[in-house]
Amino acid sequence: MSGNDAYDYIIVGAGSAGCVLANKLSESGRHSVLLIEAGGSDANPLVTMPRGMARVARDPATTWQYQTEPEPATAGQPNSWVRGRMLGGSSSVNGMVYNRGTPADYDDLERAGCHGWNWNSLLPYFRAMENHELGEHPMRGSGGPLPISLHRLKAPLHASVFEAASEMGVPAVEDINTTNLTEAIGYVPRNIYKGQRWSSARAFLRPALKRANLTVVTSVQVGAIAIENGRAAGVRVKGSSDVGYRARREVIVAAGGIESPKLLQLSGIGPAAMLQSFGIPVIHDNPQVGRNLLEHRCVTMTWTVRKGFSDNPAFKGWRLVRNVAEYYLTGTGVMTSAYADMIAYVRAAGGDDGRPDAQLLFLPFSVKKGRLPVQVDDEPAISCTAFILRPDSRGEMALRSANPADPPRLMPNFLATEHDRLVAVGIVRYVRKLFQLAPLARNIVAARDFGPDLDSDEDILGAWGREGHTGSHLIGGCAMGPGRDAVLDLSLRVNGVAALRVVDASVLPIMVSGNTNAPVMAIAGKAADLILQSNE
Ligand SMILES: Cc1cc2nc3c(=O)[nH]c(=O)nc-3n(C[C@H](O)[C@H](O)[C@H](O)COP(=O)(O)OP(=O)(O)OC[C@H]3O[C@@H](n4cnc5c(N)ncnc54)[C@H](O)[C@@H]3O)c2cc1C
């Protein structure tokens, strides 16, 4: 590495967004592209094996590890957050659930002033990247680089959940992503192909690696953007004050929902008073950097069940050894499943907008609380993870120091709004009711937590605080918006600094009704077009 290393585009972070950008910006062969990743390679059998998630998503060698600041909504406890730190970023450790949110979410974005980001503008990007096993449909794609398959390994839980959901008026659908129904349930669509995780690195980066104009460096953490005369000139590597790599056209920060706002702040773009308190020269005072955070708060409810109704035994002792062996010998079996088997959108609190307000994920297993590495329960049990789909409690983050090695202070401010508390309580009552219906109840021995003893709204919210966990979907820290006070303009350019963009989860100003991997990749697809058009 030397100060003479210059590229047309420098992308910081090889995660869900970064890999899409690296592919599309290098596609024509006309531009030199440098992709810099803080973590290492993704060549790890536990990354490829879907159920390996239980290990890689907790391993300090493959993840960034954070602790949130204690707050009332987390019962005064810090919560543990992780993000992927290797090629593929969080898409190499995530639950592989592929969902996109609903058209109404993106139309909300447009209404919030984010012109050009409505559903009709983004659908072509979703469709172009998708290779859905169900084939072509006006609402989904086939033939793209990203495989999507539906959960297929049958478990006794499934029929009971479908039946109970139907009694609640929730229809079963083949593809949860193509429905505009208010409520629906189906098998989980997953980024899994032939039994293997298909991360963003696998889908977008690997096919581009042979291009002579794409350079990828790993195990290099960018410590700051080098800004010269109001323009991003390149990047400084952590621990060095030199401009390690220079950008002729643009620097694109794709370091994810937590590290991107942190990197902007370390580079002098953020709330002036905070930056000055750490001795960071202010390049552009913008209090919005690191504000407006939105995250999915989840609960996982667990029931002990009769023998044969839970997959827990499959993940213990000799059966686990046999199942891992089956996986490596044949690529089949229980180790090929994503985080959850089934997914539902429901109206748990039933507000008057007619839209679903909660996502439910059904798991044929359960894990011991607070145990690392993750271990399944000794007794047969099943669980349901649920989250508030479109939370509006906004949190913030701030630097802990001027040292890029220090994790930021994360203050999610969960359950701060009436809406979020209403839906949180609605979720527990709804899921409890669902599991009390005969198709499920006849298999259940006892509710293990969130049981009937939690009666009042206050008690239920207290349990959300003690037992709740993160959805790992943080957005908003570098939100785009129509005004100059937003962190980014509508082409994802950083306001106040030339030749600098952010493209990742942090750019979304409002939460989509689902998980965030697919939206981030589609946003990156559109951003790449915007970047290429503006540099023609
Ligand atoms: C455990 C977990 C489970 C999840 N489950 C699902 C799911 O089932 N379905 C779903 O849709 N979504 C899921 N998500 C969320 C989804 O994966 C993320 O929203 C998405 O991957 C975010 O993409 P990104 O590009 O913004 O960031 P990331 O994919 O996190 O990429 C950021 C990359 O930048 C690198 N980086 C950061 N800072 C620097 C720096 N200074 N210098 C160089 N490199 C840097 C990081 O190491 C990382 O590789 C999950 C996330 C996690 C963590």
Coordinates of C-alpha atoms and ligand atoms in Angstrom, one line a residue:
M1 CA 0.0 0.0 0.0
S2 CA 1.2 3.5 -0.8
G3 CA -0.1 7.0 -1.2
N4 CA 0.0 6.4 -4.9
D5 CA -2.6 3.6 -4.8
A6 CA -5.4 5.4 -6.7
Y7 CA -8.7 4.0 -8.0
D8 CA -11.8 5.5 -9.6
Y9 CA -14.0 4.3 -6.9
I10 CA -13.2 3.2 -3.4
I11 CA -15.9 1.2 -1.5
V12 CA -15.5 0.9 2.2
G13 CA -17.0 -2.4 3.5
A14 CA -17.7 -5.6 1.6
G15 CA -21.1 -6.3 3.1
S16 CA -24.6 -6.7 1.6
A17 CA -24.3 -3.3 -0.2
G18 CA -20.6 -3.2 -0.8
C19 CA -20.5 -6.5 -2.8
V20 CA -23.4 -5.3 -5.0
L21 CA -21.6 -2.0 -5.6
A22 CA -18.3 -3.7 -6.4
N23 CA -19.9 -5.9 -8.9
K24 CA -21.9 -3.2 -10.7
L25 CA -19.2 -0.5 -10.7
S26 CA -16.6 -2.8 -12.1
E27 CA -19.0 -4.5 -14.6
S28 CA -18.1 -2.3 -17.6
G29 CA -14.4 -2.7 -17.1
R30 CA -14.0 1.1 -17.6
H31 CA -13.5 2.0 -14.0
S32 CA -11.0 0.8 -11.4
V33 CA -12.6 -0.2 -8.2
L34 CA -11.1 -0.9 -4.8
L35 CA -13.2 -2.7 -2.2
I36 CA -11.8 -2.5 1.4
E37 CA -13.1 -4.9 4.0
A38 CA -12.1 -4.8 7.7
G39 CA -12.8 -8.5 8.2
G40 CA -11.3 -11.5 6.5
S41 CA -12.3 -14.0 4.0
D42 CA -15.6 -15.8 4.1
A43 CA -14.1 -19.2 3.4
N44 CA -15.5 -20.8 6.5
P45 CA -17.6 -24.0 6.4
L46 CA -19.8 -22.6 9.2
V47 CA -20.6 -19.6 7.0
T48 CA -21.7 -21.8 4.1
M49 CA -23.7 -24.3 6.2
P50 CA -27.0 -22.4 7.0
R51 CA -27.3 -23.7 10.6
G52 CA -23.6 -22.6 11.2
M53 CA -25.2 -19.2 11.8
A54 CA -25.5 -20.2 15.5
R55 CA -21.7 -20.1 15.7
V56 CA -20.5 -17.5 13.2
A57 CA -23.1 -14.9 14.2
R58 CA -21.6 -14.9 17.7
D59 CA -17.9 -15.4 17.0
P60 CA -15.7 -12.4 17.7
A61 CA -13.5 -13.5 14.8
T62 CA -16.3 -13.1 12.3
T63 CA -18.4 -10.3 13.9
W64 CA -18.2 -6.9 15.3
Q65 CA -19.5 -7.0 18.8
Y66 CA -21.4 -4.1 20.5
Q67 CA -23.2 -3.5 23.8
T68 CA -26.0 -1.0 23.8
E69 CA -26.2 1.6 26.6
P70 CA -28.6 0.5 29.3
E71 CA -32.1 2.1 29.1
P72 CA -35.5 1.6 30.7
A73 CA -36.9 -0.3 27.8
T74 CA -34.2 -2.9 28.1
A75 CA -34.8 -3.2 31.9
G76 CA -31.6 -1.2 32.5
Q77 CA -29.5 -3.9 30.9
P78 CA -27.0 -3.5 28.0
N79 CA -28.0 -5.6 25.0
S80 CA -25.6 -7.4 22.8
W81 CA -25.6 -6.5 19.1
V82 CA -23.5 -8.1 16.4
R83 CA -22.7 -7.4 12.7
G84 CA -20.8 -9.5 10.2
R85 CA -17.1 -8.7 9.8
M86 CA -15.8 -10.6 6.7
L87 CA -16.5 -10.7 3.0
G88 CA -20.3 -10.6 2.7
G89 CA -20.6 -8.6 5.9
S90 CA -23.8 -9.3 7.8
S91 CA -25.1 -11.4 4.9
S92 CA -22.5 -13.9 5.8
V93 CA -23.8 -14.3 9.3
N94 CA -27.5 -13.4 9.0
G95 CA -30.6 -15.6 9.3
M96 CA -31.0 -15.8 5.4
V97 CA -34.6 -14.7 5.5
Y98 CA -35.3 -13.0 2.2
N99 CA -38.1 -10.5 2.4
R100 CA -38.4 -7.0 1.0
G101 CA -41.0 -5.1 2.9
T102 CA -44.3 -4.1 1.3
P103 CA -44.9 -1.7 -1.6
A104 CA -46.6 0.7 0.8
D105 CA -43.3 1.0 2.7
Y106 CA -41.4 2.4 -0.3
D107 CA -44.4 4.6 -1.2
D108 CA -44.1 6.0 2.4
L109 CA -40.5 6.8 1.5
E110 CA -41.6 8.7 -1.6
R111 CA -44.2 10.5 0.6
A112 CA -41.5 11.5 3.0
G113 CA -39.8 13.4 0.2
C114 CA -37.4 10.6 -1.0
H115 CA -38.4 11.0 -4.6
G116 CA -37.2 8.1 -6.8
W117 CA -37.3 5.5 -4.0
N118 CA -40.9 4.4 -4.3
W119 CA -41.9 0.8 -4.9
N120 CA -42.1 1.1 -8.7
S121 CA -38.5 2.5 -8.8
L122 CA -37.1 -0.3 -6.6
L123 CA -39.0 -3.3 -7.9
P124 CA -36.8 -3.6 -11.1
Y125 CA -33.7 -3.8 -8.8
F126 CA -35.3 -6.5 -6.6
R127 CA -36.3 -8.5 -9.7
A128 CA -33.0 -8.1 -11.5
M129 CA -31.0 -9.6 -8.6
E130 CA -33.5 -12.4 -7.8
N131 CA -33.3 -16.0 -9.0
H132 CA -36.4 -17.3 -7.3
E133 CA -37.0 -21.0 -7.5
L134 CA -40.7 -20.4 -8.1
G135 CA -39.8 -18.6 -11.4
E136 CA -40.8 -15.4 -13.1
H137 CA -43.7 -13.3 -11.7
P138 CA -44.6 -9.6 -12.1
M139 CA -43.5 -9.2 -8.4
R140 CA -40.3 -11.3 -8.4
G141 CA -37.4 -12.2 -10.6
S142 CA -35.7 -15.3 -12.0
G143 CA -32.3 -15.7 -13.6
G144 CA -30.6 -13.1 -11.4
P145 CA -27.4 -13.8 -9.3
L146 CA -29.1 -14.2 -5.9
P147 CA -30.9 -17.5 -5.3
I148 CA -34.1 -17.6 -3.3
S149 CA -35.6 -20.9 -2.2
L150 CA -38.5 -21.7 0.1
H151 CA -38.1 -23.7 3.3
R152 CA -38.8 -27.2 2.3
L153 CA -37.8 -29.6 5.1
K154 CA -41.2 -30.6 6.7
A155 CA -41.6 -30.5 10.5
P156 CA -44.7 -31.5 12.5
L157 CA -44.9 -27.8 13.6
H158 CA -45.9 -26.6 10.2
A159 CA -49.3 -28.0 9.7
S160 CA -50.3 -27.0 13.2
V161 CA -49.1 -23.4 12.6
F162 CA -50.9 -23.1 9.2
E163 CA -54.1 -24.5 10.8
A164 CA -54.0 -22.2 13.8
A165 CA -53.2 -19.2 11.6
S166 CA -56.1 -20.0 9.4
E167 CA -58.4 -20.0 12.4
M168 CA -57.1 -16.5 13.1
G169 CA -58.0 -15.5 9.6
V170 CA -54.5 -15.4 8.2
P171 CA -54.3 -17.0 4.8
A172 CA -51.4 -19.3 3.7
V173 CA -49.6 -18.1 0.5
E174 CA -47.0 -19.6 -1.7
D175 CA -44.7 -16.6 -1.8
I176 CA -45.0 -14.2 1.0
N177 CA -43.1 -11.6 -1.1
T178 CA -45.7 -11.4 -3.9
T179 CA -48.7 -10.8 -1.8
N180 CA -50.3 -7.5 -1.1
L181 CA -52.6 -9.1 1.5
T182 CA -53.0 -7.4 4.8
E183 CA -52.1 -10.6 6.6
A184 CA -50.4 -13.7 5.3
I185 CA -48.3 -16.8 6.3
G186 CA -46.0 -19.0 4.3
Y187 CA -42.7 -20.8 4.2
V188 CA -39.7 -18.6 4.7
P189 CA -38.0 -17.5 1.4
R190 CA -34.3 -17.8 2.0
N191 CA -30.9 -17.0 0.4
I192 CA -30.0 -20.7 0.3
Y193 CA -29.1 -22.7 -2.8
K194 CA -28.3 -26.4 -2.8
G195 CA -28.2 -26.3 1.0
Q196 CA -25.7 -23.5 1.2
R197 CA -25.9 -19.9 2.4
W198 CA -25.8 -17.5 -0.6
S199 CA -24.4 -14.2 0.9
S200 CA -24.0 -11.0 -1.0
A201 CA -20.3 -12.0 -1.4
R202 CA -21.3 -15.3 -3.0
A203 CA -23.9 -13.8 -5.3
F204 CA -22.2 -10.5 -6.4
L205 CA -18.6 -10.4 -5.4
R206 CA -17.3 -13.8 -6.3
P207 CA -18.4 -13.6 -10.0
A208 CA -16.6 -10.3 -10.3
L209 CA -13.3 -11.3 -8.7
K210 CA -11.7 -12.3 -12.0
R211 CA -12.1 -8.7 -13.3
A212 CA -8.7 -7.0 -13.6
N213 CA -10.2 -3.6 -12.7
L214 CA -11.5 -4.8 -9.3
T215 CA -9.2 -5.0 -6.3
V216 CA -10.3 -6.4 -3.0
V217 CA -8.3 -6.0 0.2
T218 CA -9.3 -7.7 3.4
S219 CA -8.3 -7.2 7.1
V220 CA -7.9 -3.5 6.5
Q221 CA -10.1 -1.2 8.6
V222 CA -10.6 2.3 7.2
G223 CA -10.1 4.8 10.1
A224 CA -11.4 7.9 8.3
I225 CA -12.2 9.4 5.0
A226 CA -9.5 11.8 3.8
I227 CA -11.2 15.0 2.9
E228 CA -9.2 17.6 1.0
N229 CA -10.7 21.0 0.0
G230 CA -14.2 19.8 0.8
R231 CA -13.8 16.7 -1.3
A232 CA -13.3 13.0 -0.4
A233 CA -9.9 12.3 -1.7
G234 CA -9.4 8.8 -0.4
V235 CA -9.3 6.9 2.8
R236 CA -6.9 6.6 5.8
V237 CA -6.3 3.2 7.2
K238 CA -6.9 2.7 11.0
G239 CA -3.7 3.6 12.8
S240 CA -2.2 5.7 10.0
S241 CA -2.5 9.4 9.3
D242 CA -1.5 8.9 5.6
V243 CA -4.0 8.8 2.8
G244 CA -3.6 5.0 2.2
Y245 CA -5.7 4.8 -0.9
R246 CA -6.8 7.7 -3.2
A247 CA -10.1 8.0 -5.1
R248 CA -10.2 9.7 -8.4
R249 CA -14.0 9.8 -8.6
E250 CA -15.7 8.9 -5.4
V251 CA -15.4 7.2 -2.0
I252 CA -18.5 5.2 -1.2
V253 CA -19.0 4.2 2.5
A254 CA -20.8 0.9 2.8
A255 CA -19.7 0.0 6.3
G256 CA -23.2 -0.8 7.6
G257 CA -25.8 0.7 9.9
I258 CA -23.4 1.2 12.8
E259 CA -20.0 1.7 11.3
S260 CA -21.0 4.1 8.5
P261 CA -22.3 6.9 10.8
K262 CA -19.3 6.2 13.1
L263 CA -16.9 6.6 10.1
L264 CA -18.5 9.8 9.0
Q265 CA -18.2 11.2 12.6
L266 CA -14.5 10.1 12.8
S267 CA -14.0 11.9 9.5
G268 CA -15.4 15.2 10.9
I269 CA -18.9 14.9 9.5
G270 CA -21.4 15.0 12.4
P271 CA -22.5 17.0 15.4
A272 CA -19.8 19.7 15.8
A273 CA -19.9 19.8 19.6
M274 CA -19.4 16.1 20.0
L275 CA -16.7 16.0 17.4
Q276 CA -14.8 18.9 19.1
S277 CA -15.1 17.2 22.4
F278 CA -12.9 14.4 21.0
G279 CA -10.5 16.7 19.2
I280 CA -11.8 15.8 15.7
P281 CA -11.6 18.7 13.3
V282 CA -15.1 19.6 12.1
I283 CA -15.5 19.3 8.3
H284 CA -19.2 19.6 8.1
D285 CA -21.5 20.2 11.1
N286 CA -24.5 17.9 10.8
P287 CA -26.3 16.9 14.0
Q288 CA -28.3 14.3 12.0
V289 CA -25.3 11.9 11.6
G290 CA -25.9 9.0 14.0
R291 CA -29.4 10.2 14.9
N292 CA -32.8 8.8 13.7
L293 CA -31.8 5.2 14.4
L294 CA -34.6 2.7 13.9
E295 CA -34.3 -1.0 14.9
H296 CA -36.6 -3.9 15.2
R297 CA -37.1 -4.9 18.8
C298 CA -38.0 -8.6 19.0
V299 CA -39.2 -11.1 21.5
T300 CA -38.8 -14.9 21.3
M301 CA -41.6 -16.8 23.0
T302 CA -41.0 -20.5 23.8
W303 CA -43.3 -23.5 24.6
T304 CA -42.2 -26.9 25.8
V305 CA -44.0 -29.5 23.6
R306 CA -44.6 -33.2 23.4
K307 CA -41.8 -35.4 22.2
G308 CA -41.6 -35.5 18.4
F309 CA -42.9 -32.0 18.0
S310 CA -39.6 -30.2 18.3
D311 CA -36.3 -30.4 16.4
N312 CA -34.2 -29.8 19.5
P313 CA -32.9 -33.4 19.7
A314 CA -31.5 -33.0 16.2
F315 CA -29.1 -30.4 17.4
K316 CA -27.6 -32.3 20.4
G317 CA -25.1 -35.1 21.0
W318 CA -24.8 -37.9 18.4
R319 CA -27.7 -36.7 16.3
L320 CA -25.9 -33.4 15.8
V321 CA -22.8 -35.2 14.7
R322 CA -24.9 -37.3 12.3
N323 CA -26.7 -34.3 10.9
V324 CA -23.5 -32.3 10.4
A325 CA -22.0 -35.4 8.7
E326 CA -25.1 -35.7 6.5
Y327 CA -24.8 -32.1 5.6
Y328 CA -21.2 -32.4 4.5
L329 CA -21.7 -35.7 2.7
T330 CA -25.0 -35.0 0.9
G331 CA -25.8 -31.3 1.4
T332 CA -29.1 -32.2 2.9
G333 CA -30.9 -32.4 6.3
V334 CA -31.7 -30.1 9.1
M335 CA -28.4 -28.2 8.9
T336 CA -29.6 -26.7 5.6
S337 CA -32.4 -24.6 7.2
A338 CA -32.4 -20.9 7.8
Y339 CA -33.2 -19.2 11.1
A340 CA -36.9 -19.9 10.8
D341 CA -39.2 -22.2 8.8
M342 CA -42.3 -20.1 8.5
I343 CA -43.1 -16.4 8.4
A344 CA -46.3 -14.5 9.0
Y345 CA -47.4 -10.8 8.7
V346 CA -50.2 -10.1 11.1
R347 CA -52.2 -7.2 12.5
A348 CA -51.3 -7.8 16.2
A349 CA -52.6 -4.5 17.5
G350 CA -54.9 -4.0 14.6
G351 CA -54.4 -0.2 14.0
D352 CA -56.7 1.6 11.5
D353 CA -54.2 1.7 8.6
G354 CA -55.1 -1.8 7.5
R355 CA -51.4 -2.8 7.3
P356 CA -49.7 -5.6 9.2
D357 CA -47.9 -4.4 12.2
A358 CA -46.0 -7.5 13.3
Q359 CA -43.8 -10.2 11.8
L360 CA -43.8 -13.7 13.3
L361 CA -41.1 -16.3 12.6
F362 CA -41.8 -19.9 13.6
L363 CA -38.9 -22.0 14.8
P364 CA -39.2 -25.8 15.4
F365 CA -36.5 -25.5 18.1
S366 CA -35.6 -23.4 21.1
V367 CA -32.3 -22.2 22.6
K368 CA -31.1 -21.8 26.1
K369 CA -31.2 -18.2 27.3
G370 CA -27.9 -16.3 27.5
R371 CA -25.7 -19.2 26.6
L372 CA -22.8 -18.8 24.3
P373 CA -22.0 -20.6 22.1
V374 CA -25.7 -21.1 21.3
Q375 CA -27.2 -24.3 22.7
V376 CA -30.6 -25.8 22.1
D377 CA -32.8 -26.6 25.1
D378 CA -32.6 -30.1 26.7
E379 CA -36.4 -30.5 26.6
P380 CA -38.4 -30.5 23.4
A381 CA -39.6 -27.0 22.7
I382 CA -40.5 -24.7 19.9
S383 CA -40.4 -20.9 19.6
C384 CA -41.8 -17.9 17.8
T385 CA -39.7 -14.7 17.2
A386 CA -41.9 -11.7 16.7
F387 CA -41.1 -8.0 16.0
I388 CA -42.8 -4.7 15.7
L389 CA -42.7 -4.2 11.9
R390 CA -42.5 -0.4 11.6
P391 CA -41.3 1.0 14.9
D392 CA -41.1 4.7 15.2
S393 CA -39.0 5.0 18.4
R394 CA -35.8 6.7 17.2
G395 CA -32.5 6.3 18.9
E396 CA -29.0 7.7 18.4
M397 CA -25.4 6.8 18.5
A398 CA -22.3 8.8 19.4
L399 CA -18.6 8.2 19.3
R400 CA -17.0 6.8 22.5
S401 CA -13.6 8.3 21.5
A402 CA -11.6 9.4 18.5
N403 CA -10.2 5.9 18.3
P404 CA -11.7 3.9 15.3
A405 CA -11.1 0.7 17.3
D406 CA -13.7 1.8 20.0
P407 CA -17.3 0.8 19.4
P408 CA -19.7 3.7 19.4
R409 CA -22.2 4.4 22.2
L410 CA -25.6 2.9 21.0
M411 CA -28.8 4.3 22.5
P412 CA -31.7 2.6 20.6
N413 CA -34.4 4.2 22.7
F414 CA -36.7 1.2 22.3
L415 CA -40.4 1.3 23.0
A416 CA -40.4 5.0 23.4
T417 CA -43.6 5.7 21.5
E418 CA -47.2 4.8 22.1
H419 CA -47.4 3.0 18.7
D420 CA -44.5 0.7 19.6
R421 CA -45.8 -0.1 23.1
L422 CA -49.2 -0.8 21.7
V423 CA -47.9 -3.2 19.1
A424 CA -45.5 -4.8 21.6
V425 CA -48.3 -5.7 23.9
G426 CA -50.5 -6.7 20.9
I427 CA -47.8 -9.1 19.7
V428 CA -47.7 -11.0 23.0
R429 CA -51.4 -11.3 23.3
Y430 CA -51.8 -12.3 19.6
V431 CA -49.1 -15.0 19.7
R432 CA -50.4 -16.4 23.0
K433 CA -53.9 -16.6 21.5
L434 CA -52.5 -18.3 18.4
F435 CA -50.7 -21.0 20.4
Q436 CA -53.7 -21.5 22.6
L437 CA -55.7 -22.7 19.5
A438 CA -56.3 -26.4 19.3
P439 CA -53.9 -27.3 16.4
L440 CA -51.0 -26.0 18.5
A441 CA -52.3 -26.4 22.0
R442 CA -52.7 -30.1 21.7
N443 CA -48.9 -30.4 21.2
I444 CA -48.0 -28.0 23.9
V445 CA -47.0 -29.0 27.4
A446 CA -46.5 -25.5 28.9
A447 CA -45.8 -21.9 27.9
R448 CA -42.2 -21.3 29.1
D449 CA -42.1 -17.6 29.0
F450 CA -44.5 -14.8 28.2
G451 CA -47.0 -17.1 29.8
P452 CA -50.5 -16.3 31.2
D453 CA -49.0 -14.9 34.4
L454 CA -48.1 -11.8 32.4
D455 CA -51.4 -10.1 32.4
S456 CA -51.3 -6.3 32.4
D457 CA -49.8 -4.2 29.6
E458 CA -47.2 -3.1 32.1
D459 CA -46.1 -6.6 32.9
I460 CA -45.9 -7.5 29.2
L461 CA -43.8 -4.4 28.5
G462 CA -41.6 -5.3 31.4
A463 CA -41.0 -8.7 29.9
W464 CA -40.2 -7.1 26.5
G465 CA -37.5 -5.1 28.4
R466 CA -36.0 -8.2 30.2
E467 CA -36.4 -10.7 27.4
G468 CA -36.4 -8.7 24.2
H469 CA -33.6 -8.7 21.8
T470 CA -32.5 -7.0 18.6
G471 CA -33.6 -7.8 15.1
S472 CA -30.1 -6.7 13.8
H473 CA -31.8 -4.4 11.3
L474 CA -30.5 -1.0 12.4
I475 CA -31.1 1.8 9.9
G476 CA -31.3 5.6 9.8
G477 CA -27.9 6.8 11.0
C478 CA -27.0 8.3 7.6
A479 CA -30.5 8.8 6.4
M480 CA -31.3 10.3 3.0
G481 CA -33.8 13.2 2.8
P482 CA -35.0 16.0 0.7
G483 CA -33.5 18.9 2.8
R484 CA -29.9 20.1 3.1
D485 CA -30.0 19.2 6.8
A486 CA -30.3 15.5 5.9
V487 CA -27.1 13.4 6.1
L488 CA -27.5 12.4 2.4
D489 CA -29.3 13.8 -0.6
L490 CA -31.6 11.7 -2.7
S491 CA -28.7 10.3 -4.7
L492 CA -27.1 9.2 -1.4
R493 CA -24.3 11.9 -1.7
V494 CA -23.1 13.2 1.7
N495 CA -24.4 16.8 2.1
G496 CA -21.5 19.2 2.7
V497 CA -18.7 17.0 1.2
A498 CA -18.1 16.3 -2.5
A499 CA -17.4 12.9 -4.0
L500 CA -18.6 11.0 -1.0
R501 CA -21.6 8.8 -0.7
V502 CA -23.1 6.3 1.8
V503 CA -24.8 3.2 0.4
D504 CA -26.0 0.7 3.0
A505 CA -28.7 0.0 5.7
S506 CA -28.0 3.4 7.3
V507 CA -29.4 5.4 4.4
L508 CA -33.0 4.3 5.0
P509 CA -35.0 7.0 6.9
I510 CA -38.0 4.8 7.7
M511 CA -38.2 1.1 8.5
V512 CA -39.5 -1.4 6.0
S513 CA -42.0 -4.1 7.0
G514 CA -39.6 -6.9 7.0
N515 CA -35.9 -7.8 7.3
T516 CA -33.4 -5.5 5.8
N517 CA -30.9 -7.6 3.7
A518 CA -33.0 -7.5 0.5
P519 CA -33.8 -3.8 0.7
V520 CA -30.1 -3.0 1.3
M521 CA -29.0 -5.0 -1.8
A522 CA -31.7 -3.4 -4.0
I523 CA -30.8 0.1 -2.7
A524 CA -27.2 -0.7 -3.6
G525 CA -28.2 -1.8 -7.1
K526 CA -30.0 1.5 -7.7
A527 CA -27.2 3.5 -6.1
A528 CA -24.7 2.0 -8.5
D529 CA -26.7 3.2 -11.4
L530 CA -26.9 6.7 -9.9
I531 CA -23.1 6.7 -9.3
L532 CA -22.4 5.6 -12.9
Q533 CA -24.8 8.1 -14.4
S534 CA -23.5 11.0 -12.4
N535 CA -19.9 10.3 -13.4
E536 CA -20.5 9.8 -17.1
Ligands
LIG1 C1 -27.2 -11.8 13.1 C2 -27.9 -11.1 12.0 C3 -29.1 -11.8 11.5 C4 -29.8 -11.1 10.5 N1 -30.8 -11.8 9.9 C5 -31.4 -11.3 8.7 C6 -32.2 -12.1 7.9 O1 -32.5 -13.3 8.2 N2 -32.8 -11.5 6.8 C7 -32.5 -10.2 6.5 O2 -33.0 -9.7 5.5 N3 -31.7 -9.5 7.2 C8 -31.0 -10.0 8.3 N4 -30.1 -9.3 9.0 C9 -29.9 -7.9 8.6 C10 -29.1 -7.8 7.3 O3 -28.1 -8.8 7.2 C11 -28.4 -6.4 7.2 O4 -29.4 -5.4 7.2 C12 -27.6 -6.2 6.0 O5 -26.6 -7.2 5.8 C13 -26.9 -4.9 6.1 O6 -26.0 -4.7 5.0 P1 -25.0 -3.5 5.0 O7 -24.3 -3.5 3.6 O8 -25.7 -2.3 5.4 O9 -23.9 -3.8 6.1 P2 -23.0 -5.2 6.4 O10 -23.5 -6.3 5.5 O11 -23.0 -5.3 7.8 O12 -21.6 -4.7 5.7 C14 -20.8 -3.8 6.3 C15 -19.3 -4.3 6.0 O13 -18.4 -3.2 6.2 C16 -17.3 -3.7 6.9 N5 -16.8 -2.5 7.6 C17 -17.3 -1.8 8.6 N6 -16.5 -0.8 8.9 C18 -15.5 -0.8 8.1 C19 -14.3 0.0 8.0 N7 -14.1 1.0 8.8 N8 -13.4 -0.4 7.1 C20 -13.6 -1.4 6.3 N9 -14.7 -2.2 6.3 C21 -15.6 -1.9 7.3 C22 -17.9 -4.7 7.8 O14 -16.9 -5.6 8.3 C23 -18.9 -5.4 6.9 O15 -18.3 -6.4 6.1 C24 -29.4 -9.8 10.0 C25 -28.3 -9.2 10.5 C26 -27.5 -9.9 11.5 C27 -26.3 -9.2 12.1

